[in-house]
Coordinates of C-alpha atoms in Angstrom, one line a residue:
M282 CA 5.2 -3.0 4.4
T283 CA 2.0 -2.2 6.3
E284 CA 0.9 0.6 8.6
E285 CA -1.0 -0.4 11.8
Q286 CA -3.3 1.4 14.2
K287 CA -3.7 0.5 17.9
I288 CA -7.5 0.5 18.2
P289 CA -9.0 -2.7 19.6
V290 CA -11.1 -4.6 17.1
D291 CA -14.1 -6.8 17.5
K292 CA -13.1 -10.0 15.7
A293 CA -16.6 -11.5 16.0
L294 CA -18.1 -8.5 14.3
L295 CA -15.5 -8.7 11.5
N296 CA -16.3 -12.4 11.0
Q297 CA -20.0 -11.6 11.0
I298 CA -19.5 -9.1 8.2
V299 CA -17.4 -11.4 6.1
T300 CA -19.8 -14.3 6.5
A301 CA -22.8 -12.1 5.5
V302 CA -21.0 -11.0 2.3
K303 CA -20.0 -14.6 1.5
Q304 CA -23.6 -15.8 2.0
G305 CA -24.9 -13.3 -0.5
D306 CA -25.6 -10.0 1.3
D307 CA -24.7 -7.0 -0.8
T308 CA -21.5 -5.1 0.2
Y309 CA -23.4 -1.9 0.8
A310 CA -25.7 -3.5 3.3
A311 CA -22.7 -4.9 5.1
M312 CA -21.1 -1.5 5.2
A313 CA -24.2 0.1 6.5
E314 CA -24.3 -2.5 9.3
L315 CA -20.7 -1.9 10.1
E316 CA -21.1 1.9 10.2
A317 CA -24.0 1.6 12.7
T318 CA -21.8 -0.3 15.3
G319 CA -19.8 2.3 17.1
E320 CA -17.6 5.4 17.3
P321 CA -16.1 6.6 14.0
A322 CA -12.6 5.8 14.9
V323 CA -13.5 2.2 15.7
V324 CA -15.6 1.8 12.6
A325 CA -12.8 3.1 10.5
E326 CA -10.4 0.7 12.1
H327 CA -12.8 -2.2 11.4
Y328 CA -12.8 -1.2 7.8
S329 CA -9.0 -1.3 7.8
Q330 CA -9.1 -4.8 9.3
L331 CA -11.7 -6.0 6.9
L332 CA -9.5 -5.0 4.0
R333 CA -6.7 -7.2 5.4
Q334 CA -9.1 -10.1 6.1
F335 CA -10.6 -10.1 2.6
Y336 CA -7.1 -10.1 1.1
F337 CA -5.0 -12.3 3.3
Q338 CA -7.6 -14.8 4.6
E339 CA -10.4 -14.8 2.0
K340 CA -8.1 -14.0 -0.9
N341 CA -10.9 -12.0 -2.4
V342 CA -9.5 -8.9 -4.2
P343 CA -12.8 -7.4 -5.4
Q344 CA -14.2 -7.3 -1.9
M345 CA -10.9 -6.1 -0.5
V346 CA -11.1 -3.2 -2.9
M347 CA -14.8 -2.5 -2.1
F348 CA -14.1 -2.4 1.7
G349 CA -10.9 -0.4 1.2
R350 CA -12.5 2.3 -0.8
G351 CA -15.6 2.3 1.5
G352 CA -13.4 2.7 4.5
I353 CA -11.4 5.5 3.0
G354 CA -14.6 7.4 2.1
Y355 CA -16.1 6.8 5.5
A356 CA -13.0 7.9 7.4
L357 CA -12.5 11.1 5.4
S358 CA -16.2 12.1 5.5
Q359 CA -16.2 11.6 9.3
A360 CA -13.0 13.6 9.6
K361 CA -14.5 16.4 7.6
Q362 CA -17.5 16.6 10.0
L363 CA -15.3 16.6 13.0
E364 CA -12.5 19.0 11.9
T365 CA -13.8 22.1 13.6
T366 CA -15.4 20.5 16.7
D367 CA -12.8 17.7 17.4
P368 CA -9.6 18.3 15.4
K369 CA -7.7 15.6 17.2
S370 CA -10.3 12.9 16.3
A371 CA -10.5 14.3 12.7
E372 CA -6.7 13.9 12.4
Q373 CA -6.9 10.3 13.7
L374 CA -9.5 9.4 11.2
R375 CA -7.5 10.9 8.4
G376 CA -4.6 8.8 9.6
T377 CA -6.7 5.7 9.4
A378 CA -7.8 6.7 5.9
K379 CA -4.1 7.0 5.0
T380 CA -3.4 3.5 6.5
I381 CA -6.3 2.0 4.5
A382 CA -5.1 3.8 1.3
Y383 CA -1.5 2.5 1.8
N384 CA -2.6 -1.1 2.3
L385 CA -5.1 -0.9 -0.6
G386 CA -2.4 0.5 -2.8
V387 CA 0.1 -2.2 -1.7
N388 CA -2.3 -5.1 -2.2
C389 CA -3.4 -3.9 -5.6
W390 CA 0.2 -3.9 -6.9
P391 CA 0.8 -7.0 -9.0
G392 CA 4.6 -7.2 -8.3
W393 CA 4.2 -9.4 -5.2
R394 CA 2.9 -12.3 -7.2
D395 CA 1.0 -13.5 -4.1
E396 CA -0.3 -17.0 -4.5
G397 CA -4.0 -17.3 -5.4
M398 CA -4.3 -13.6 -6.2
T399 CA -5.3 -12.1 -9.6
I400 CA -4.8 -8.4 -9.9
T401 CA -6.8 -6.9 -12.7
A402 CA -6.3 -3.7 -14.6
S403 CA -9.3 -2.3 -12.6
D404 CA -7.7 -3.4 -9.3
R405 CA -4.4 -1.7 -10.3
A406 CA -6.3 1.5 -11.1
A407 CA -7.9 1.5 -7.6
G408 CA -4.5 0.8 -6.1
Y409 CA -2.8 3.6 -8.0
D410 CA -5.5 6.0 -6.9
A411 CA -5.1 4.9 -3.3
A412 CA -1.3 5.3 -3.6
L413 CA -1.7 8.9 -4.7
L414 CA -4.1 9.5 -1.7
N415 CA -1.6 7.9 0.7
L416 CA 1.1 10.2 -0.5
R417 CA -1.1 13.3 -0.2
L418 CA -2.2 12.4 3.3
A419 CA 1.4 11.6 4.3
R420 CA 2.3 15.2 3.4
E421 CA -0.8 16.8 4.9
L422 CA -0.4 14.9 8.1
K423 CA 3.3 15.8 8.2
R424 CA 4.5 12.2 8.4
D425 CA 8.2 11.5 8.9
A426 CA 10.8 10.8 6.2
E427 CA 10.4 7.0 6.5
I428 CA 6.7 7.1 5.9
L429 CA 7.2 9.5 2.9
G430 CA 9.8 7.1 1.6
H431 CA 7.2 4.3 1.5
A432 CA 4.6 6.6 0.0
H433 CA 6.8 7.6 -2.9
W434 CA 7.9 4.0 -3.4
L435 CA 4.3 2.9 -3.7
V436 CA 3.4 5.5 -6.3
G437 CA 6.6 4.6 -8.2
A438 CA 5.7 0.9 -8.0
H439 CA 2.3 1.5 -9.7
H440 CA 4.0 3.7 -12.4
L441 CA 6.4 0.8 -13.0
A442 CA 3.5 -1.8 -13.3
A443 CA 1.9 0.6 -15.9
H444 CA 5.2 0.9 -17.8
R445 CA 5.5 4.6 -17.0
H446 CA 9.2 4.2 -16.5
A447 CA 10.2 7.9 -16.3
D448 CA 7.5 8.5 -13.7
A449 CA 8.5 5.4 -11.8
I450 CA 12.2 6.5 -11.7
A451 CA 11.2 10.0 -10.4
E452 CA 9.2 8.5 -7.5
F453 CA 11.8 5.9 -6.7
N454 CA 14.5 8.6 -6.5
K455 CA 12.3 10.6 -4.1
S456 CA 11.8 7.5 -2.1
S457 CA 15.5 7.0 -1.9
V458 CA 16.1 10.5 -0.7
E459 CA 13.5 10.1 2.1
F460 CA 14.9 6.8 3.2
T461 CA 18.4 8.4 3.3
K462 CA 17.0 11.2 5.5
A463 CA 15.5 8.5 7.8
D464 CA 18.8 6.6 8.0
K465 CA 17.1 3.5 6.6
T466 CA 20.0 2.1 4.5
D467 CA 18.3 -1.2 3.5
Y468 CA 15.2 0.7 2.3
Q469 CA 17.3 3.3 0.5
L470 CA 19.1 0.5 -1.4
M471 CA 15.7 -1.1 -2.1
A472 CA 14.5 2.2 -3.7
A473 CA 17.7 2.4 -5.7
G474 CA 17.1 -1.2 -6.9
Y475 CA 13.7 -0.3 -8.2
T476 CA 15.1 2.8 -9.9
A477 CA 17.6 0.5 -11.7
L478 CA 14.8 -1.9 -12.6
A479 CA 12.7 0.8 -14.1
D480 CA 15.6 2.1 -16.0
Q481 CA 16.5 -1.3 -17.3
L482 CA 12.9 -1.9 -18.5
S483 CA 12.6 1.5 -20.2
P484 CA 12.5 1.4 -24.0
N485 CA 15.2 4.1 -23.8
A486 CA 17.4 2.2 -21.4
A487 CA 21.1 3.1 -21.4
A488 CA 23.6 0.6 -22.6
D489 CA 24.8 0.0 -19.0
A490 CA 21.3 -0.3 -17.5
K491 CA 21.5 -4.0 -17.0
Q492 CA 24.9 -3.7 -15.3
K493 CA 23.5 -1.0 -12.9
Y494 CA 20.5 -3.2 -12.1
E495 CA 22.7 -6.2 -11.2
A496 CA 24.9 -3.9 -9.2
A497 CA 21.9 -2.6 -7.2
L498 CA 20.9 -6.2 -6.4
A499 CA 24.4 -7.0 -5.4
A500 CA 24.5 -4.0 -3.1
L501 CA 21.3 -5.3 -1.3
K502 CA 22.7 -8.8 -1.0
S503 CA 25.9 -7.5 0.4
R504 CA 24.1 -6.1 3.4
N505 CA 23.3 -9.6 4.6
T506 CA 20.2 -8.5 6.6
E507 CA 16.7 -10.1 6.4
D508 CA 15.2 -6.9 4.9
A509 CA 17.9 -6.5 2.3
K510 CA 17.6 -10.2 1.2
F511 CA 13.8 -9.9 1.0
F512 CA 14.1 -6.7 -1.1
A513 CA 16.6 -8.3 -3.5
E514 CA 14.3 -11.3 -4.1
Q515 CA 11.2 -9.1 -4.4
I516 CA 12.8 -6.9 -7.0
K517 CA 13.6 -9.9 -9.1
T518 CA 10.0 -11.2 -8.7
A519 CA 8.7 -7.8 -9.7
A520 CA 10.9 -7.8 -12.8
E521 CA 9.5 -11.1 -13.9
V522 CA 5.9 -10.0 -13.3
I523 CA 6.2 -6.7 -15.1
A524 CA 8.0 -8.2 -18.0
E525 CA 5.1 -10.6 -18.6
P526 CA 2.8 -9.7 -21.5

């Protein structure tokens, strides 16, 4: 689940920034270098790509968080400066900030159990904050129901990881409603599956919570689509991760 922009990126510049950080330059110097390279929309997109590069290629969560939060701050501050003189560019920058926030929130959720990744409590806090921002910007930018469904799911996922089961259920239910509006059946069933998982893990779980959880997984598997199969396995993985001490 990622959101992409269509701005061309300078891969050589990205590699130069990554190399400088790996060789010992401080992150703030790298950010200053990045921000001096071009137009705000391009710089913001480079921040977005650096977040992905530090996570997927470098497997460096702390640097991913640093560049993610730096990119969000940059994009929003630039948008604020442009909102009266160039509202279209300001909205584009806020959209990029939302993309970065979404991907930061997703990558800082421990439920994926990605190989080689350690997600600390501090990382989760950064991810939850980004998830809240992503939801707020989705509303402010009037994104469609599918995007709102992802935004509510992400906030719910972070509540689930923090064992705030009632809050998780509330967000997953909102996610399910939005995916239903968007006619995204696999995603609606996914949200329902996470609702069932949160209910099952709750200290006040109903007697039939496990049965409802298993029924939710069965509903996904019965769809026989790639998305539904992935969601069913991912929910099972999340259940294992979140149940760990």
